[in-house]
Amino acid sequence: MLMEFSDVEPDDSCACGGCADRRRSRLLAARSGPRTAPRRARRAAVLLAAAGSVLGGAAASVAAAAAPRTDSSPLIPDSPQGGVAGPYGADAARRSIAPQPATTRAEIMRRAQTWVDQKVPYSMSRYWSDGYRQDCSGFVSMAWGLGSSQTTWTLPDFAERIGKDDLQPGDALVYNNPKDPEGGSHTVLFGGWLDAAHTRYTALEQTRPGTTRRSTPYAYWSNAGGYLPYRYKGLSQPMPAPEDADAFPGADKFGPGKVNPYVTRLGRMLVERGGGRFYREGPSPDWGEADRQATEAFQLAQGWRGAEADGYPGKDTWDFLVHHKGKDIAPAATPGTPSTPSTPTTPTTPPPPAPKPPPPAAVPPFPGADRFGPGRVNDDVLLLGRQLVAKGHGAAYREGPSRDWGEADRACVRSFQLAQGWTGAEADGYPGPHTWRLLFS
C-alpha cells in the first residue's frame, strides 16, 4: 500500500491559529532573505508492504511505535526548550530584568487558558500568533506577559522564591537539570490545589503534543524534589493579608528550608531590636543561620534559657517582637573594652600581658553539595562567592557574589578548578569537599 502526504499552503481566508501561524512564518521568512526562505512544498512517500507474517509483524511494530503518547503516566516531560528570544524569535542579546509590567493572577490564568483552549502545538523553534515560543518556558513567559520568550534558567530572574504552602494560581514550578539544561528542564503553571493535604494540584503546561491542563502530583511526575516554586514579581495585587496580621503564623513557617514572607518579617523585627549584626545582607524570605542566631540572641536578652532560647520563634517570641515588648538585643562587646568599671591600679602594678594573636581561621566545614546549584539561595553560596573573589577567580561576577546561585558562580568555581589542573568531571563548576578545602585553605 502506498500513502502520499503533501504540505498545504495556508489559506489566506482562514482565521484559525495554525494557518495564521504559518502565514506569519512565511512572511518573516520572506523578510529575512534567502537564508530563511520558506521551504517549498515537499512530498514524502511511505511504502508499507506486507510480505508474510514476519513483515506483517514488523509493520505492526512500526505502527505501535508511532502511536501518540498518552498522558496517563507522563513520568518524563517531553519538552525541550529554545533559548531567550524576543517576539517571534527576534534577537534578544541580553534579557531585561527591570521591574515588570503589572498584571493580576486572573489575567495570568486567562492568558494561559487561551493556549489550553487552542491546544497550541508544542515546538521549541516555532512561535504562536501572539509572538511567544511554543515550548514550556515560552508558555509561562506568555502567561506572565514578559514580552519575550525566556528559559527555565532565566524565568527565576523575573520572580521570587516562595514556599510550597504559599503557592497560588499564576505561580510557577521550575525544574532545572544542569546535566541537560535544554532537554531535561521543565516548568509548569500552578492552577490551584486539588486536596487539603496539598499532594495534588492543577498544572497548566506546554508539552507534547500541545498545551494541557491536568491533575498532577506535587511537585511533578518525575524529579519532584527538584521543582522550585516561584512568584512573578510584576503582580499588581499582593497576597492578601490574614485577618490578624500580627497573629503568630505557626512554628512550621520557620526553620531550615522554609521560604515565605513570615521569615522576612521576623528578620526585619529582629533587626529593629538590635539583631542587625547577625545579617550580612538584609533579611530575606529564606530561613538561614542568621535568622536562628538573631532569634536566639533576642530570646537570651529576655532572660530565657534552654528550650525557650533555641533560636526558633514561638508564640511568646513572636508576641514580644510584634508588640515591641521586652528587652532589645545587647550590642556586641567591643574587643578590649571591660564590661565593668576597672579598679585603679598602683604604678607598681605590672601591665597586663599583650593579647595573643588570633589563631589562623579554620577551614569552614563543607556544607554539602545540595547547597549549590540552580535555584539554591543561602549563605553558603555567598560565602563561596566571596572566597572565589578573594582567591582571584571572581571575573565572571558582574555585580558581585550574592546568596542566589547563578551561572557566574558556576563559571568562577570552574575557573578555580581548572587552575588546579583538573579537567572533565573534576572541573564541572560545582564545589565538592576537595574544591571547598583547597579554596578555603
PDB file of C-alpha atoms in Angstrom, residues 62-80 122 136 183 185-186 188 205-214 216 220-222 227:
ATOM      1  CA  VAL A  62       6.168   0.366  13.428  1.00  0.00           C
ATOM      2  CA  ALA A  63       2.538   1.393  13.840  1.00  0.00           C
ATOM      3  CA  ALA A  64       2.693   0.799  17.590  1.00  0.00           C
ATOM      4  CA  ALA A  65       5.895   2.826  17.928  1.00  0.00           C
ATOM      5  CA  ALA A  66       4.284   5.716  16.050  1.00  0.00           C
ATOM      6  CA  ALA A  67       1.225   5.793  18.321  1.00  0.00           C
ATOM      7  CA  PRO A  68       0.914   9.055  20.262  1.00  0.00           C
ATOM      8  CA  ARG A  69       1.963   9.040  23.905  1.00  0.00           C
ATOM      9  CA  THR A  70      -0.853   9.070  26.432  1.00  0.00           C
ATOM     10  CA  ASP A  71      -0.905  11.321  29.497  1.00  0.00           C
ATOM     11  CA  SER A  72      -1.816   8.587  31.973  1.00  0.00           C
ATOM     12  CA  SER A  73       1.746   8.460  33.355  1.00  0.00           C
ATOM     13  CA  PRO A  74       3.951  11.221  31.897  1.00  0.00           C
ATOM     14  CA  LEU A  75       6.971  10.326  34.002  1.00  0.00           C
ATOM     15  CA  ILE A  76       9.399  12.247  31.809  1.00  0.00           C
ATOM     16  CA  PRO A  77       8.253  15.567  30.285  1.00  0.00           C
ATOM     17  CA  ASP A  78       8.956  15.563  26.549  1.00  0.00           C
ATOM     18  CA  SER A  79       9.526  19.290  26.369  1.00  0.00           C
ATOM     19  CA  PRO A  80      12.974  20.573  25.303  1.00  0.00           C
ATOM     20  CA  TYR A 122       4.382  22.029  21.117  1.00  0.00           C
ATOM     21  CA  CYS A 136       7.239  25.133  28.270  1.00  0.00           C
ATOM     22  CA  GLY A 183      16.053  18.919  27.157  1.00  0.00           C
ATOM     23  CA  SER A 185      14.472  21.065  32.361  1.00  0.00           C
ATOM     24  CA  HIS A 186      10.785  21.909  32.614  1.00  0.00           C
ATOM     25  CA  VAL A 188       4.540  24.397  34.670  1.00  0.00           C
ATOM     26  CA  GLU A 205       1.806  23.220  30.923  1.00  0.00           C
ATOM     27  CA  GLN A 206       3.188  23.162  27.418  1.00  0.00           C
ATOM     28  CA  THR A 207       4.296  19.659  26.485  1.00  0.00           C
ATOM     29  CA  ARG A 208       3.797  17.301  23.572  1.00  0.00           C
ATOM     30  CA  PRO A 209       1.508  17.174  21.719  1.00  0.00           C
ATOM     31  CA  GLY A 210       0.171  20.561  22.934  1.00  0.00           C
ATOM     32  CA  THR A 211      -0.933  22.760  25.833  1.00  0.00           C
ATOM     33  CA  THR A 212      -2.702  20.785  28.526  1.00  0.00           C
ATOM     34  CA  ARG A 213      -4.391  21.246  31.893  1.00  0.00           C
ATOM     35  CA  ARG A 214      -4.359  18.230  34.197  1.00  0.00           C
ATOM     36  CA  THR A 216      -0.560  16.472  38.736  1.00  0.00           C
ATOM     37  CA  TYR A 220       5.682  16.710  39.338  1.00  0.00           C
ATOM     38  CA  TRP A 221       5.581  13.212  37.896  1.00  0.00           C
ATOM     39  CA  SER A 222       9.381  12.952  37.952  1.00  0.00           C
ATOM     40  CA  TYR A 227      10.971  21.656  41.270  1.00  0.00           C
TER      41      TYR A 227
END
